[in-house]
Structure formats: structure tokens, C-alpha cells
């Protein structure tokens, strides 16, 4: 998340949580965790492909 002020971020979180049952919030957290993992995998993959293109890749 960009560098939004703390209070603004807190208000955004409260709006997302407002009126949602705990099960739905848990589902949203799981989905967000999965998205974060997918982004991390893509970053590593892109970095690896860039290293191969630049001649720094290895077979190890």
C-alpha cells in the first residue's frame, strides 16, 4: 500500500470490515494471503528469468 497516513488506512480497514460476518472476513484474509504469495512467486520467477537473460543464471 502506498504511504497513506495511518488514520486514512485505519478508516479504510474499518469500512472493509463494517457489516461483514467473521467468516467472510476470514475468507478475505485467506484470499489476500494467497494473492501475496502469488505476487511473491511471480517476482522471484521474473527475477530468475531476468538473470538468465543477462547471463547470470545457473543450473543449481
XYZ file of N, CA and C in Angstrom:
180
model
N 0.847 -1.177 0.000
C 0.000 0.000 0.000
C 0.891 1.239 0.000
N 0.548 2.206 -0.797
C 1.341 3.438 -0.788
C 1.374 4.065 0.599
N 2.143 5.094 0.743
C 2.326 5.724 2.044
C 1.168 6.638 2.416
N 0.004 6.030 2.633
C -1.139 6.802 3.104
C -0.980 7.044 4.596
N -1.539 8.140 5.097
C -1.470 8.387 6.544
C -2.131 7.247 7.320
N -1.632 7.002 8.515
C -2.138 5.908 9.344
C -3.645 5.998 9.532
N -4.144 7.165 9.855
C -5.577 7.326 10.126
C -6.409 6.973 8.888
N -5.960 7.362 7.727
C -6.673 7.055 6.492
C -6.714 5.543 6.265
N -5.581 4.868 6.479
C -5.540 3.408 6.319
C -6.476 2.732 7.307
N -6.479 3.225 8.555
C -7.351 2.645 9.575
C -8.814 2.781 9.177
N -9.193 3.935 8.640
C -10.571 4.151 8.199
C -10.923 3.228 7.034
N -9.976 3.015 6.126
C -10.230 2.105 5.002
C -10.498 0.691 5.515
N -9.703 0.252 6.483
C -9.880 -1.087 7.050
C -11.231 -1.190 7.738
N -11.617 -0.167 8.483
C -12.915 -0.183 9.162
C -14.057 -0.275 8.159
N -13.951 0.418 7.035
C -15.000 0.371 6.019
C -15.108 -1.029 5.416
N -13.975 -1.675 5.210
C -13.999 -3.030 4.650
C -14.637 -3.998 5.641
N -14.337 -3.830 6.928
C -14.848 -4.748 7.948
C -16.309 -4.494 8.303
N -16.791 -3.299 8.074
C -18.135 -2.914 8.520
C -19.200 -3.839 7.933
N -19.979 -4.423 8.807
C -21.118 -5.222 8.386
C -20.794 -6.574 7.788
N -19.553 -7.009 7.857
C -19.203 -8.316 7.292
C -19.111 -9.341 8.419
N -19.654 -10.512 8.200
C -19.545 -11.563 9.223
C -18.102 -12.059 9.328
N -17.742 -12.623 10.490
C -16.361 -13.096 10.688
C -15.904 -14.093 9.623
N -16.800 -14.954 9.162
C -16.420 -15.935 8.141
C -15.998 -15.275 6.844
N -16.710 -14.224 6.470
C -16.363 -13.512 5.237
C -15.027 -12.792 5.391
N -14.790 -12.211 6.573
C -13.501 -11.549 6.816
C -12.358 -12.565 6.752
N -12.587 -13.754 7.312
C -11.558 -14.796 7.265
C -11.282 -15.197 5.816
N -12.335 -15.312 5.016
C -12.170 -15.659 3.597
C -11.362 -14.581 2.876
N -11.666 -13.315 3.158
C -10.927 -12.214 2.531
C -9.452 -12.260 2.916
N -9.171 -12.574 4.193
C -7.781 -12.665 4.637
C -7.055 -13.792 3.906
N -7.725 -14.946 3.771
C -7.100 -16.079 3.065
C -6.818 -15.711 1.615
N -7.795 -15.070 0.965
C -7.607 -14.679 -0.433
C -6.448 -13.699 -0.570
N -6.355 -12.753 0.372
C -5.267 -11.779 0.325
C -3.922 -12.469 0.539
N -3.882 -13.438 1.449
C -2.633 -14.157 1.689
C -2.217 -14.916 0.433
N -3.205 -15.539 -0.238
C -2.901 -16.260 -1.476
C -2.382 -15.295 -2.535
N -3.019 -14.126 -2.656
C -2.568 -13.141 -3.640
C -1.145 -12.684 -3.349
N -0.833 -12.471 -2.069
C 0.526 -12.053 -1.700
C 1.539 -13.127 -2.077
N 1.191 -14.401 -1.820
C 2.094 -15.493 -2.184
C 2.285 -15.561 -3.695
N 1.192 -15.380 -4.458
C 1.305 -15.417 -5.915
C 2.201 -14.287 -6.420
N 2.055 -13.101 -5.853
C 2.906 -11.975 -6.258
C 4.367 -12.276 -5.962
N 4.626 -12.870 -4.782
C 5.997 -13.192 -4.403
C 6.596 -14.200 -5.387
N 5.818 -15.216 -5.754
C 6.294 -16.224 -6.705
C 6.592 -15.585 -8.053
N 5.702 -14.707 -8.511
C 5.918 -14.046 -9.798
C 7.166 -13.172 -9.776
N 7.400 -12.464 -8.658
C 8.599 -11.624 -8.559
C 9.853 -12.477 -8.651
N 9.867 -13.597 -7.937
C 11.032 -14.479 -7.960
C 11.228 -15.041 -9.359
N 10.131 -15.456 -10.001
C 10.219 -16.019 -11.350
C 10.743 -14.970 -12.325
N 10.213 -13.742 -12.246
C 10.663 -12.682 -13.147
C 12.132 -12.367 -12.919
N 12.549 -12.344 -11.655
C 13.949 -12.060 -11.356
C 14.837 -13.165 -11.918
N 14.395 -14.421 -11.786
C 15.161 -15.547 -12.321
C 15.273 -15.483 -13.830
N 14.174 -15.143 -14.505
C 14.212 -15.030 -15.963
C 15.126 -13.895 -16.392
N 15.121 -12.806 -15.659
C 15.991 -11.676 -15.988
C 17.455 -12.075 -15.821
N 17.757 -12.868 -14.781
C 19.137 -13.307 -14.580
C 19.584 -14.215 -15.720
N 18.701 -15.084 -16.200
C 19.056 -15.945 -17.325
C 19.310 -15.112 -18.568
N 18.462 -14.110 -18.797
C 18.631 -13.261 -19.975
C 19.930 -12.471 -19.908
N 20.373 -12.139 -18.694
C 21.600 -11.367 -18.525
C 22.830 -12.261 -18.381
N 22.644 -13.579 -18.529
C 23.779 -14.486 -18.467
C 24.244 -14.825 -17.071
N 23.418 -14.562 -16.053
C 23.833 -14.848 -14.675
C 23.102 -16.058 -14.102
N 22.332 -16.755 -14.905
C 21.584 -17.912 -14.414
C 22.500 -19.090 -14.156
N 22.025 -20.024 -13.345
C 22.811 -21.223 -13.073
C 21.882 -22.424 -13.100
N 22.470 -23.604 -13.185
C 21.681 -24.826 -13.212
C 21.446 -25.375 -11.819
N 21.951 -24.747 -10.804
C 21.840 -25.235 -9.428
C 20.508 -24.852 -8.865
